[in-house]
Tab-separated table of C-alpha atoms in Angstrom:
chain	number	residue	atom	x	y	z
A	1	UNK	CA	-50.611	-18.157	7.903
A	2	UNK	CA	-53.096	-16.700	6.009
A	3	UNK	CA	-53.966	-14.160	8.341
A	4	UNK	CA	-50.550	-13.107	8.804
A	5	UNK	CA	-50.127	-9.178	8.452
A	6	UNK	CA	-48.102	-8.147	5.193
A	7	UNK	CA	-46.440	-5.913	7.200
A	8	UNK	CA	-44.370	-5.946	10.745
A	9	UNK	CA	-43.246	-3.288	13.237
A	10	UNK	CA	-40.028	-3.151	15.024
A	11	UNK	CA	-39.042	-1.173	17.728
A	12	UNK	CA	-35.964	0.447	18.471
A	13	UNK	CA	-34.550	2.885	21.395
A	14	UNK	CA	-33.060	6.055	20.666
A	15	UNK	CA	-31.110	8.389	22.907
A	16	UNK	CA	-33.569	9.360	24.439
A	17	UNK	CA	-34.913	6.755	25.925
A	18	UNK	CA	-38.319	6.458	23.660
A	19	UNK	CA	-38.599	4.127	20.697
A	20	UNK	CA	-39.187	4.705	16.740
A	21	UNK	CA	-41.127	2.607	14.707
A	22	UNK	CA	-39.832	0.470	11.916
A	23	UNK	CA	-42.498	-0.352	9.200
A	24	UNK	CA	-41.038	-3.382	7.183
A	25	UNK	CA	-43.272	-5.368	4.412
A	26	UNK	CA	-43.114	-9.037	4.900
A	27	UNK	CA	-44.144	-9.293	0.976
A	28	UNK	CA	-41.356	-7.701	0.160
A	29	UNK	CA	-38.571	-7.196	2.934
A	30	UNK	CA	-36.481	-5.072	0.798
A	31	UNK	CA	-38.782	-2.160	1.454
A	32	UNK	CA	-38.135	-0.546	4.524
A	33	UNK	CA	-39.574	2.408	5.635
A	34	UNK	CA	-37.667	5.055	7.618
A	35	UNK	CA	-38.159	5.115	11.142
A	36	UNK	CA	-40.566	7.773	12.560
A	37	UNK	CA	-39.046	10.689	13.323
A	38	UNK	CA	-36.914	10.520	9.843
A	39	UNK	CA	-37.738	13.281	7.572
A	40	UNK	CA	-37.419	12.778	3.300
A	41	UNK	CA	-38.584	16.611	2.650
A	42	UNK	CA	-35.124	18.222	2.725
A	43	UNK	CA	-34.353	20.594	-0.117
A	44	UNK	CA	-31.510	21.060	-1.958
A	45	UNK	CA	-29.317	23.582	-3.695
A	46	UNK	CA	-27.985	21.618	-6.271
A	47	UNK	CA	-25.687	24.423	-7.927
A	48	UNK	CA	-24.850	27.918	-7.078
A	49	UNK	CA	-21.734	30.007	-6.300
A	50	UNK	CA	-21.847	28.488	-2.006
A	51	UNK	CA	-22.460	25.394	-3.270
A	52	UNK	CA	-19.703	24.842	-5.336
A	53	UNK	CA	-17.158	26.671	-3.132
A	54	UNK	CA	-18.398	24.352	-0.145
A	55	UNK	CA	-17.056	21.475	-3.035
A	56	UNK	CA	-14.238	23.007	-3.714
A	57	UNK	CA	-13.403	23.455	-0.007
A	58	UNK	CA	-13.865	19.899	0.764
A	59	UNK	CA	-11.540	18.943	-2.723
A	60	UNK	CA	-8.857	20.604	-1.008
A	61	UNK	CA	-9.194	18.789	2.975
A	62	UNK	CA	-9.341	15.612	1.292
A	63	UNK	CA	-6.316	16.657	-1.148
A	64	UNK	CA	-4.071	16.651	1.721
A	65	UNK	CA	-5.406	15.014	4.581
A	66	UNK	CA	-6.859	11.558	2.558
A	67	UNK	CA	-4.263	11.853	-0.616
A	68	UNK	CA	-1.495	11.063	1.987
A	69	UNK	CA	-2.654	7.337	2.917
A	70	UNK	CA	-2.392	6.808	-1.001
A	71	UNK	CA	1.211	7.900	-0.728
A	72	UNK	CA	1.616	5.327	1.946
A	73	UNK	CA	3.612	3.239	-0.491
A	74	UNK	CA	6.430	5.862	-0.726
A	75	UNK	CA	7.140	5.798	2.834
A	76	UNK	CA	6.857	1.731	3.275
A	77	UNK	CA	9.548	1.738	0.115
A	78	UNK	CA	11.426	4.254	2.034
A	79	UNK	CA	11.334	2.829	5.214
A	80	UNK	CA	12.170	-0.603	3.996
A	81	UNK	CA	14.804	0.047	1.002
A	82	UNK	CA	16.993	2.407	3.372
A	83	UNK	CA	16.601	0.798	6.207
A	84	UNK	CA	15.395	3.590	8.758
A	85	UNK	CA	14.620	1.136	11.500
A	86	UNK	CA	16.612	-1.521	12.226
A	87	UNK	CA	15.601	-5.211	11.409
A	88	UNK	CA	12.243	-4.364	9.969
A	89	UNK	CA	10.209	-6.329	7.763
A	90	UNK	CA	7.937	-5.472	4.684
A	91	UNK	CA	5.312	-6.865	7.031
A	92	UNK	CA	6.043	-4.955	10.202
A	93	UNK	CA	6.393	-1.936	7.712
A	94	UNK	CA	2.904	-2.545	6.697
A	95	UNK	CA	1.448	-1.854	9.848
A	96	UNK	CA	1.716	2.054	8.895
A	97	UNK	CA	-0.323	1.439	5.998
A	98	UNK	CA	-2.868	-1.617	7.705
A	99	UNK	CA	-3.457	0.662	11.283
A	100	UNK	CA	-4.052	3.816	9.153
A	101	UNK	CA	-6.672	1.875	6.726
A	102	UNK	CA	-8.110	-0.031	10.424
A	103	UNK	CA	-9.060	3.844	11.589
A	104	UNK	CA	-11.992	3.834	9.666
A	105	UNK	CA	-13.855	0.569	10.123
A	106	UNK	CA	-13.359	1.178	13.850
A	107	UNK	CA	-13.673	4.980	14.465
A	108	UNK	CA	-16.232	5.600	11.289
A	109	UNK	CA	-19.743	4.553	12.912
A	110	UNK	CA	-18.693	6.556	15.945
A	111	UNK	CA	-17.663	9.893	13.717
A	112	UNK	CA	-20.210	9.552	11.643
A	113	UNK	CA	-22.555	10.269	14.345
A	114	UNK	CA	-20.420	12.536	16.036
A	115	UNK	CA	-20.367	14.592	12.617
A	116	UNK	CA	-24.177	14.530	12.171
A	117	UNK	CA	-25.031	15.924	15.440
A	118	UNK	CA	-22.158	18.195	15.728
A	119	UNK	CA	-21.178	19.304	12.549
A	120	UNK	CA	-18.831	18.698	9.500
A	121	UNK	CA	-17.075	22.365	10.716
A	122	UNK	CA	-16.254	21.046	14.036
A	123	UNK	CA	-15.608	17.212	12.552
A	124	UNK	CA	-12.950	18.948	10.547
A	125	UNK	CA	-11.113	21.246	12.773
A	126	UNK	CA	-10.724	18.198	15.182
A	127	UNK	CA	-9.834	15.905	12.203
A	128	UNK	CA	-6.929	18.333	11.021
A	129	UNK	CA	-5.941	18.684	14.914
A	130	UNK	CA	-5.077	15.130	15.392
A	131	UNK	CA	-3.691	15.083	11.980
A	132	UNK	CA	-1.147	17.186	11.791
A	133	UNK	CA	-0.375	16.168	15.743
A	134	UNK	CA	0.181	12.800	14.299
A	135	UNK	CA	2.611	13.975	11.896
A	136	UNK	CA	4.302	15.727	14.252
A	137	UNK	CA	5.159	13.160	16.753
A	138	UNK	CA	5.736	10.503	14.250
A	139	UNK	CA	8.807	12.879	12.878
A	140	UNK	CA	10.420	12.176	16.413
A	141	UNK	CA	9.750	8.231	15.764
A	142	UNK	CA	12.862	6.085	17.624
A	143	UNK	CA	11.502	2.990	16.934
A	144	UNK	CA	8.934	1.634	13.881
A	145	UNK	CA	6.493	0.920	16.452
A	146	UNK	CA	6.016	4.654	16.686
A	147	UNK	CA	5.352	5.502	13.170
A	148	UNK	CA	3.076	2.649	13.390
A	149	UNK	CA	0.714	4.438	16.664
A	150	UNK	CA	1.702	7.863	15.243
A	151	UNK	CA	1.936	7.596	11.139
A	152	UNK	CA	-0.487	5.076	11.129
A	153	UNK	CA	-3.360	4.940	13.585
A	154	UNK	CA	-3.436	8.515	14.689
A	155	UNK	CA	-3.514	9.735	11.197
A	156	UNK	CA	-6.199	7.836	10.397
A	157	UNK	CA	-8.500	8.796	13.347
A	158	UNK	CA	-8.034	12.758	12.244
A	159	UNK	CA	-8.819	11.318	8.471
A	160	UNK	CA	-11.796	9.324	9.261
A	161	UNK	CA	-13.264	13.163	11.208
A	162	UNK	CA	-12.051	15.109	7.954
A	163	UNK	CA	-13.286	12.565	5.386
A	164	UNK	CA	-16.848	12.227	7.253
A	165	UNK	CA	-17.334	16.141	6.974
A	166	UNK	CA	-16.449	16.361	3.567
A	167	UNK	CA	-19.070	14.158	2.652
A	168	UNK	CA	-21.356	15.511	4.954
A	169	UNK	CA	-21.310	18.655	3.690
A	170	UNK	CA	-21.625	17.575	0.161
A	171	UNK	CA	-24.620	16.005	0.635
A	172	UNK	CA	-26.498	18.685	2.335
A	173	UNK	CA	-26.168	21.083	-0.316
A	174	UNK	CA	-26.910	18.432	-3.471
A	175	UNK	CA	-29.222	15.440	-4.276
A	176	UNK	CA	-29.450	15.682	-8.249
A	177	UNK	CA	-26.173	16.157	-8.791
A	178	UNK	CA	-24.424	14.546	-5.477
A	179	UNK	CA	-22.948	11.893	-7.446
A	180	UNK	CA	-20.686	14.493	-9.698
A	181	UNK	CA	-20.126	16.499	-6.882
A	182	UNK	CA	-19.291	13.940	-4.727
A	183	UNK	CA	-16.890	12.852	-7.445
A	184	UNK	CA	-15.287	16.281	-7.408
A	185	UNK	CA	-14.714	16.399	-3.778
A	186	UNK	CA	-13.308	12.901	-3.242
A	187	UNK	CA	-11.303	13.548	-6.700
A	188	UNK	CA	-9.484	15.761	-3.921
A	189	UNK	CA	-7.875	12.228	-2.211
A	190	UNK	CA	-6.838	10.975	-5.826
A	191	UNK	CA	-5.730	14.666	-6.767
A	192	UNK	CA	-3.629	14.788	-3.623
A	193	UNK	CA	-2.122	11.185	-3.871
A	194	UNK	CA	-0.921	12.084	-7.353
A	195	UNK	CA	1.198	15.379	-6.005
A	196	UNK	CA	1.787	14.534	-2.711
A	197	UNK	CA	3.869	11.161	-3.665
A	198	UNK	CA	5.884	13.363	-5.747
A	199	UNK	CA	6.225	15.852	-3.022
A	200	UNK	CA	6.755	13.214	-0.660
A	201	UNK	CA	9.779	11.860	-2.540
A	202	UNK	CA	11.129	15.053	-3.201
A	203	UNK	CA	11.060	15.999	0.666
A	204	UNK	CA	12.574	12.559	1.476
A	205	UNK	CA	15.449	13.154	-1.286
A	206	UNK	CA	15.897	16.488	-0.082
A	207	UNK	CA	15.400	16.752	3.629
A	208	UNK	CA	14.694	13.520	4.987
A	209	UNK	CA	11.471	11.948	6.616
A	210	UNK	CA	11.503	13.585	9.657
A	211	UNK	CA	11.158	16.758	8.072
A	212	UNK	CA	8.876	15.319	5.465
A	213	UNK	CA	6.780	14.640	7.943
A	214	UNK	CA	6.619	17.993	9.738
A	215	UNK	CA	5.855	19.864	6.551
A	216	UNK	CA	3.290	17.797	5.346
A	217	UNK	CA	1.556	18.170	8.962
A	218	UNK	CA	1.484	22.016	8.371
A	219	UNK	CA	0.012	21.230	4.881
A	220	UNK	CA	-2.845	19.448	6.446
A	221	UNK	CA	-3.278	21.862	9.072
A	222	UNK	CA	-3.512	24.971	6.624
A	223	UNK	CA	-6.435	22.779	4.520
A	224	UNK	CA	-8.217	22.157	7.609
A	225	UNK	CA	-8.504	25.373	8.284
A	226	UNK	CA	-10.014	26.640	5.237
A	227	UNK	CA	-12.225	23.935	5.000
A	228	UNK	CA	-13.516	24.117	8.549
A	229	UNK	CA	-14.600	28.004	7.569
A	230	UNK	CA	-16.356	27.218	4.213
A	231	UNK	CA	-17.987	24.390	5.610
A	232	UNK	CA	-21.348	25.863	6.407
A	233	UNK	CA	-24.150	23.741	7.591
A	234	UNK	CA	-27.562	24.577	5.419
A	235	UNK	CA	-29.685	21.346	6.616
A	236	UNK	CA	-31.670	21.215	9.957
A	237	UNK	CA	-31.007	19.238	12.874
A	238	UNK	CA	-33.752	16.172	13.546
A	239	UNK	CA	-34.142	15.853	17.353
A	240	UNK	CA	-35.087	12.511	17.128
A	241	UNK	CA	-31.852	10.558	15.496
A	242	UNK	CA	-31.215	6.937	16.182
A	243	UNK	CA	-28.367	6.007	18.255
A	244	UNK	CA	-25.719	4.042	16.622
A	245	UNK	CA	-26.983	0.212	17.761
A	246	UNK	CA	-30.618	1.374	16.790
A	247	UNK	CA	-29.306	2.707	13.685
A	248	UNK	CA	-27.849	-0.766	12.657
A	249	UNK	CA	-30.342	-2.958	14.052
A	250	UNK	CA	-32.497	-1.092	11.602
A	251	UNK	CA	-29.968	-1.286	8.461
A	252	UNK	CA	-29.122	-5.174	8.888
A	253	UNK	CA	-33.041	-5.817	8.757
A	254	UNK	CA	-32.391	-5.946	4.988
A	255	UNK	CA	-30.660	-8.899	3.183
A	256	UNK	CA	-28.657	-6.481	0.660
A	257	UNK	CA	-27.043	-4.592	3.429
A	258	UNK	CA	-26.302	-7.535	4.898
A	259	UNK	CA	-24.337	-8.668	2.011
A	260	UNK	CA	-22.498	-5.385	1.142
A	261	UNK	CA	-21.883	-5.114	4.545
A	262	UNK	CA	-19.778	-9.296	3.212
A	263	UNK	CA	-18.454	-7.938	0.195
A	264	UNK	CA	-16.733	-5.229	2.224
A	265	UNK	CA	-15.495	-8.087	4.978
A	266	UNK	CA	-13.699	-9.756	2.121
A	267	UNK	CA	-12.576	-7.547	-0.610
A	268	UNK	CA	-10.555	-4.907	1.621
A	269	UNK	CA	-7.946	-7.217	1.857
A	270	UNK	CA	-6.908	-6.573	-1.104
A	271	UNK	CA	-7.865	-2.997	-2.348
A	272	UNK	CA	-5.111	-0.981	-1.190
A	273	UNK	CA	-2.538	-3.293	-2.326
A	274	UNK	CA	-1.531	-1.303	-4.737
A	275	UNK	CA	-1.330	1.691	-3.250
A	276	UNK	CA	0.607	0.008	-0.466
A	277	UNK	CA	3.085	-1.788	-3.037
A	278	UNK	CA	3.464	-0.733	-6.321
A	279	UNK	CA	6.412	1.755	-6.065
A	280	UNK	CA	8.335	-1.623	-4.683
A	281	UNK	CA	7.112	-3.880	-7.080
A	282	UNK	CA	8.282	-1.234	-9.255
A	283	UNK	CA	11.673	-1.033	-7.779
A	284	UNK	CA	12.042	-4.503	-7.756
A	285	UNK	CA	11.959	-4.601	-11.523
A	286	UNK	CA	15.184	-2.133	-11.983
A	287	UNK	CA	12.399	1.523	-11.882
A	288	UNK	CA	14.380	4.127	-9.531
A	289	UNK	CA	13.059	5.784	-6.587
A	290	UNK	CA	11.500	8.662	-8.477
A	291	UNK	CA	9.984	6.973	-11.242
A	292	UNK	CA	8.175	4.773	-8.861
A	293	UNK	CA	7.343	7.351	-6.687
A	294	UNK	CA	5.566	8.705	-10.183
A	295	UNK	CA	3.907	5.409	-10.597
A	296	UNK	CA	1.962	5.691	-7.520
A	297	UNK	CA	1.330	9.262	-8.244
A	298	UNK	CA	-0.430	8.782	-11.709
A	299	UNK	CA	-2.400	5.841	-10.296
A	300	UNK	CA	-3.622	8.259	-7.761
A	301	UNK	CA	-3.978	10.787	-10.388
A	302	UNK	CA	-6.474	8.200	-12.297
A	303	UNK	CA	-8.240	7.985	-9.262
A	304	UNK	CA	-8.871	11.496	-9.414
A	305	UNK	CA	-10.103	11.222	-12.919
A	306	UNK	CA	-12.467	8.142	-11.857
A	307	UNK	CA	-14.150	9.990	-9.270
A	308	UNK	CA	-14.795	12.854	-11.085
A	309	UNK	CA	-16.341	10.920	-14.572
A	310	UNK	CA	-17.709	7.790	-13.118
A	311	UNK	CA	-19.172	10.185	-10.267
A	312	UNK	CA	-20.851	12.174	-13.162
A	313	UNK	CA	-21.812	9.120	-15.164
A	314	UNK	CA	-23.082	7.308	-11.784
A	315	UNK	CA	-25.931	10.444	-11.896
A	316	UNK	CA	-27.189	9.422	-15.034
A	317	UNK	CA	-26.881	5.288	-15.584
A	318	UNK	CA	-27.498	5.015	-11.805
A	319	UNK	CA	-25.096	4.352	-8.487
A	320	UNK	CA	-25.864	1.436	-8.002
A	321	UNK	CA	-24.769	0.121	-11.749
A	322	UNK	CA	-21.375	2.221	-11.684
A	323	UNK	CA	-20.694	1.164	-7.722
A	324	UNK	CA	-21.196	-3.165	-9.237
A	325	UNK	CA	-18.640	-2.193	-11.876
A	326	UNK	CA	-15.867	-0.480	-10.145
A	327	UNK	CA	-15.735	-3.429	-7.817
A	328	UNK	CA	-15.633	-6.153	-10.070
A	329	UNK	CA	-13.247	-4.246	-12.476
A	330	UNK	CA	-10.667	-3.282	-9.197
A	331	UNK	CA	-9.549	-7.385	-9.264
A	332	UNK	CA	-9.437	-8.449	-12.566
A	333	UNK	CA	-6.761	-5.185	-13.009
A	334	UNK	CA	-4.852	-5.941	-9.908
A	335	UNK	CA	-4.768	-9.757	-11.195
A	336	UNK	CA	-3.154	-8.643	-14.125
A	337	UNK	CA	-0.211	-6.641	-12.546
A	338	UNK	CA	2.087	-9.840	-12.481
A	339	UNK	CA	2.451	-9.077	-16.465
A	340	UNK	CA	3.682	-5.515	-16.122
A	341	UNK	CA	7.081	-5.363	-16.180
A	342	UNK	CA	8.111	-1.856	-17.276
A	343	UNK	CA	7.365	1.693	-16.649
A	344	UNK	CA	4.989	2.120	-19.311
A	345	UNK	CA	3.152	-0.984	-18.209
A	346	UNK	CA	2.853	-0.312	-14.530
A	347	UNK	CA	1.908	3.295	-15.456
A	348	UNK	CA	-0.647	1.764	-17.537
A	349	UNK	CA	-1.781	-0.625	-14.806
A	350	UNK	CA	-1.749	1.851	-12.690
A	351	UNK	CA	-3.681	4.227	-13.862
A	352	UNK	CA	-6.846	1.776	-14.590
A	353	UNK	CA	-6.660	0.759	-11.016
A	354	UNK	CA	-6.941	4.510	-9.791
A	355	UNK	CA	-9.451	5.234	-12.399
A	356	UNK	CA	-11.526	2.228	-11.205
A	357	UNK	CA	-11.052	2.515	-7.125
A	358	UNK	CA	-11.972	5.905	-7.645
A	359	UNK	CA	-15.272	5.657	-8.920
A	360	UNK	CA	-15.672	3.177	-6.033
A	361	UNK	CA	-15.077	6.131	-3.472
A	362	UNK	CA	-17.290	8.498	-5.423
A	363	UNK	CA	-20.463	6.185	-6.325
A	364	UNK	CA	-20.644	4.495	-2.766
A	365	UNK	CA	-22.219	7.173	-0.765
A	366	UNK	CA	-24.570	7.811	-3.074
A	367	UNK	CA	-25.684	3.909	-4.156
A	368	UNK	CA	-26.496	4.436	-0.145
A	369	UNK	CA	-28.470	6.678	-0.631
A	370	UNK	CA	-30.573	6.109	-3.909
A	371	UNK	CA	-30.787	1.995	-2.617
A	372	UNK	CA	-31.749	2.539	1.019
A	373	UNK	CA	-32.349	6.229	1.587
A	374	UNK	CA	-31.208	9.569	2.151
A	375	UNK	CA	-31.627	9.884	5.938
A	376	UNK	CA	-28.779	9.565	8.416
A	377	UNK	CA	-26.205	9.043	5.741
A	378	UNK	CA	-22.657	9.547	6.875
A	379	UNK	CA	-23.532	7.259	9.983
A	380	UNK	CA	-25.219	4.210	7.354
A	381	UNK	CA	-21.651	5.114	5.196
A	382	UNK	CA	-19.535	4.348	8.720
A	383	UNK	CA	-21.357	1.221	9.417
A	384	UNK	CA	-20.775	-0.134	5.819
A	385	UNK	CA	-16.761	1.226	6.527
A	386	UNK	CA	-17.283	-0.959	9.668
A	387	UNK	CA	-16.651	-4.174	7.718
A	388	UNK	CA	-13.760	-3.184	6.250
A	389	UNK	CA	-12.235	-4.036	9.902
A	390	UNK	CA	-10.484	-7.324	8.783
A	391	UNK	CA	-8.838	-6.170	5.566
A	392	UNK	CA	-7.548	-3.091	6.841
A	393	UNK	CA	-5.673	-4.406	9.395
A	394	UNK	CA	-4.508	-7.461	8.032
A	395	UNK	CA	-4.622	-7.013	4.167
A	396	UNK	CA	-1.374	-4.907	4.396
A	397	UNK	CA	0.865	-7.122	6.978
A	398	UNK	CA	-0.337	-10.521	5.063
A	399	UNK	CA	0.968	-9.210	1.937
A	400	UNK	CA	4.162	-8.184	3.676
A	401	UNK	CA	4.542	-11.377	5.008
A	402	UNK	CA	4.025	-13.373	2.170
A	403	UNK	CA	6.616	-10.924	0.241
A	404	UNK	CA	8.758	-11.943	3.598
A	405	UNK	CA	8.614	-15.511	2.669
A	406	UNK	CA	9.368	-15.499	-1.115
A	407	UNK	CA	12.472	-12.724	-0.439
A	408	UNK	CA	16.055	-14.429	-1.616
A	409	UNK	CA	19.002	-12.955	-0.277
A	410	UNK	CA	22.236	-13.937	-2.094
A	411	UNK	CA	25.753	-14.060	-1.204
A	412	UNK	CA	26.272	-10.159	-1.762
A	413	UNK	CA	23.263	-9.466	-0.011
A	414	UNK	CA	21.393	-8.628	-2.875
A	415	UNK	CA	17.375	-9.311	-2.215
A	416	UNK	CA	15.103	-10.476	-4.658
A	417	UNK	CA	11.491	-10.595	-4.245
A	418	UNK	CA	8.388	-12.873	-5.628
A	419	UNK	CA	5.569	-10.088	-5.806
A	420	UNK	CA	3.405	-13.019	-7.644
A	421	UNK	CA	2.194	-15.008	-4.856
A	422	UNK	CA	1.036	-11.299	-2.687
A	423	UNK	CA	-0.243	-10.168	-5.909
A	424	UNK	CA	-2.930	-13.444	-6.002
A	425	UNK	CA	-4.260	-12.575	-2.669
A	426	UNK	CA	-4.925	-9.306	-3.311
A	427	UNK	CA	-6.760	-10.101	-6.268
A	428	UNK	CA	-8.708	-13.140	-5.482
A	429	UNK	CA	-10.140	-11.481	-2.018
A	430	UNK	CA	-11.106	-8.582	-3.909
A	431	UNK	CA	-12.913	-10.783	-6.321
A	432	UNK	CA	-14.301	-12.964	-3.662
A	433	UNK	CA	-16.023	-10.207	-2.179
A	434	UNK	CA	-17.058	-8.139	-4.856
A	435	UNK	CA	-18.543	-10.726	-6.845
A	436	UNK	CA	-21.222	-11.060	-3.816
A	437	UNK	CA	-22.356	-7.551	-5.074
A	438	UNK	CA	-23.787	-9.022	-8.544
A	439	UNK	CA	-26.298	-10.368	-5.802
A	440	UNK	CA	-27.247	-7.344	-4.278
A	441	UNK	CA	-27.684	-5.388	-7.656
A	442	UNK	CA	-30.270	-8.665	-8.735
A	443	UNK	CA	-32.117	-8.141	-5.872
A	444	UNK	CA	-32.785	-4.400	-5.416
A	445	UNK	CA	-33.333	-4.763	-9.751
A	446	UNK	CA	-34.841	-7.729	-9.966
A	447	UNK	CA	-32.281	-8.973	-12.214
A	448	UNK	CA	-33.103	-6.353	-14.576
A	449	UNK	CA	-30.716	-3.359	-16.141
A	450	UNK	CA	-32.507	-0.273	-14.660
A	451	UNK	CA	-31.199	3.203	-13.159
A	452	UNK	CA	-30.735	2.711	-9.354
């Protein structure tokens, strides 16, 4: 034993058919060196007039074509409340929301690859395709099993394309300052939840959702376009990429991705919850249409906020801190929603949650980065989306079925709903699985308050 080698190599094929060479440390398995064929001497603009305009540009993709799944809620209340299909459930309802949030743990490893080889230009030209398609065909929905395909999955496969090469982008034109610009792109998806669930209500108040649904689809079409043209690729090509099985072989080799790649199993259960249910929860308590609708927008609008400041204060007190604290401060809101009552309070409520689950978005791809490296980012951020699987797909529908089971009918048909019970789950998995960070913050610190 005393002979042993402090350090090991593993070998893993690429596409080509040849191996690279993984240099781990047995003293100290949390250091990991790239595989060969990785480069770390990329340079960066950080600032400057394309810079910022490539920013800008991917602010206003996301502001349509993400901000809609935080609107989610104002269809589902929509859907449900005036009874658009026949004999549906909350929980049925919820597979809109739960197949649009499953398009990114399944599609994400695969796009982010696709978008690293190809391109964020063509990523988003194809994204806004299938998105606006999606809109499209879901506006000629006869059945809720439509929307669901349509509304739901669809969507989210052009999302998880438009979402991966706004990111992209961003991070080959900043390292200093990715976190704050990061956090002004992604502050697009908050930005655009907060008008487009006012827009959304207005359309369904005015025109109805099929036509809802075919004007948002040009909306997302026309942002796609722009983006696609200011999206402008400035970093080289390396020839010698890891496919996506080498690529995770080599990530899972470390305990702490191991264990983010847990706290994501667990705590997306819960996280869009809100999004998903607040403007019913809202209506349940005597708040009309509109006012809810403006519930959901402000908490998408303190999203927008989060990303932006927690993105900026992520650059300075470190990613890694900011990314530990969003996630353990996302549960302990959402557990106290059962106490808000009013407009004021769920406004209030609200807008912490958005402001919280927004610096989430902005400080987790670049914790990725600063904890295990720059290279081959957007495909290490789809593997991490990969555990999200579960919770996307069966956070929303649980919830709806446990609203399902604790909904009272009485004799004038009036329904009254326990959002308590829903409200636990959603909290305690989020807390379950977040609180499994604290370890992975210890270990890459070594229990110590640092930037990281």
């Amino acid at each position: 034993m005393g002979d042993e080698s402090p350090k090991q190599t593993i070998h893993v094929a690429e596409d080509e058919g040849s191996e690279a060479k993984i240099t781990i440390d047995t003293r100290n398995p949390s250091l990991i060196k790239p595989p060969t064929g990785f480069s770390d001497t990329l340079t960066y603009r950080d600032g400057g007039f394309s810079a910022w305009l490539v920013t800008f540009a991917s602010f206003l993709t996301l502001f349509t074509c993400v901000g809609l799944q935080y609107c989610a809620g104002t269809y589902i209340r929509y859907f449900y409340f005036q009874a658009t299909f026949s004999y549906t459930s909350f929980s049925t309802i919820s597979f809109i929301s739960s197949m649009n949030g499953a398009a990114f743990p399944l599609f994400a490893p695969l796009v982010g690859d696709f978008v690293e080889r190809k391109g964020p230009r063509i990523g988003t030209l194809i994204g806004g395709l299938i998105q606006s398609a999606s809109y499209v065909i879901a506006s000629f929905s006869p059945h809720v099993g439509f929307s669901i395909a349509f509304q739901g999955l669809m969507f989210g496969i052009g999302e998880v394309f438009v979402y991966m090469s706004a990111v992209n982008i961003i991070t080959q034109y900043f390292n200093k300052l990715r976190g704050l610009a990061l956090g002004f792109a992604v502050a697009g998806s908050g930005a655009g939840g907060l008008a487009m669930a006012v827009i959304t209500q207005a359309l369904l108040d005015g025109l109805g959702w099929q036509w809802a649904l075919r004007i948002e689809a040009v909306m997302m079409l026309a942002t796609c376009l722009f983006g696609a043209a200011m999206f402008n690729s400035v970093q080289p090509r390396n020839p010698r990429r890891l496919s996506i099985l080498a690529s995770a072989k080599f990530y899972f080799q470390d305990s702490r991705f191991v264990v983010l790649w847990a706290s994501g199993l667990l705590s997306f259960f819960g996280f869009f919850l809100p999004f998903s249910y607040l403007p019913s929860y809202a209506t349940s308590q005597g708040i009309d249409a509109n006012r809810a609708s403006l519930i959901l927008g402000l908490t998408n609008g303190g999203s927008a906020v989060g990303r932006i400041f927690l993105g900026y204060l992520a650059d300075k007190t470190g990613y890694l801190n900011i990314y530990v604290i969003t996630q353990i401060a996302c549960p302990i809101i959402c557990l106290f929603w059962p106490l808000a009552k009013s407009f004021g309070g769920l406004l209030v409520l609200g807008m912490c949650y958005g402001f919280f689950a927004g610096g989430f978005v902005s400080s987790q791809p670049p914790m990725l980065a600063s904890v295990f490296g720059g290279d081959n980012l957007t495909a290490r951020l789809g593997i991490v989306m990969s555990s999200t699987l579960a919770g996307n797909v069966g956070g929303a529908p649980i919830a709806g079925a446990i609203l399902d089971a604790h909904t009272t009918v009485d004799a004038d048909g009036n329904k009254t709903i326990d959002f308590v019970p829903m409200i636990m789950f959603g909290g305690l998995t989020m807390l379950a699985g977040n609180l499994l960070l604290v370890w992975v913050w210890g270990k890459t610190t070594r229990w110590k308050l640092k930037r990281i």
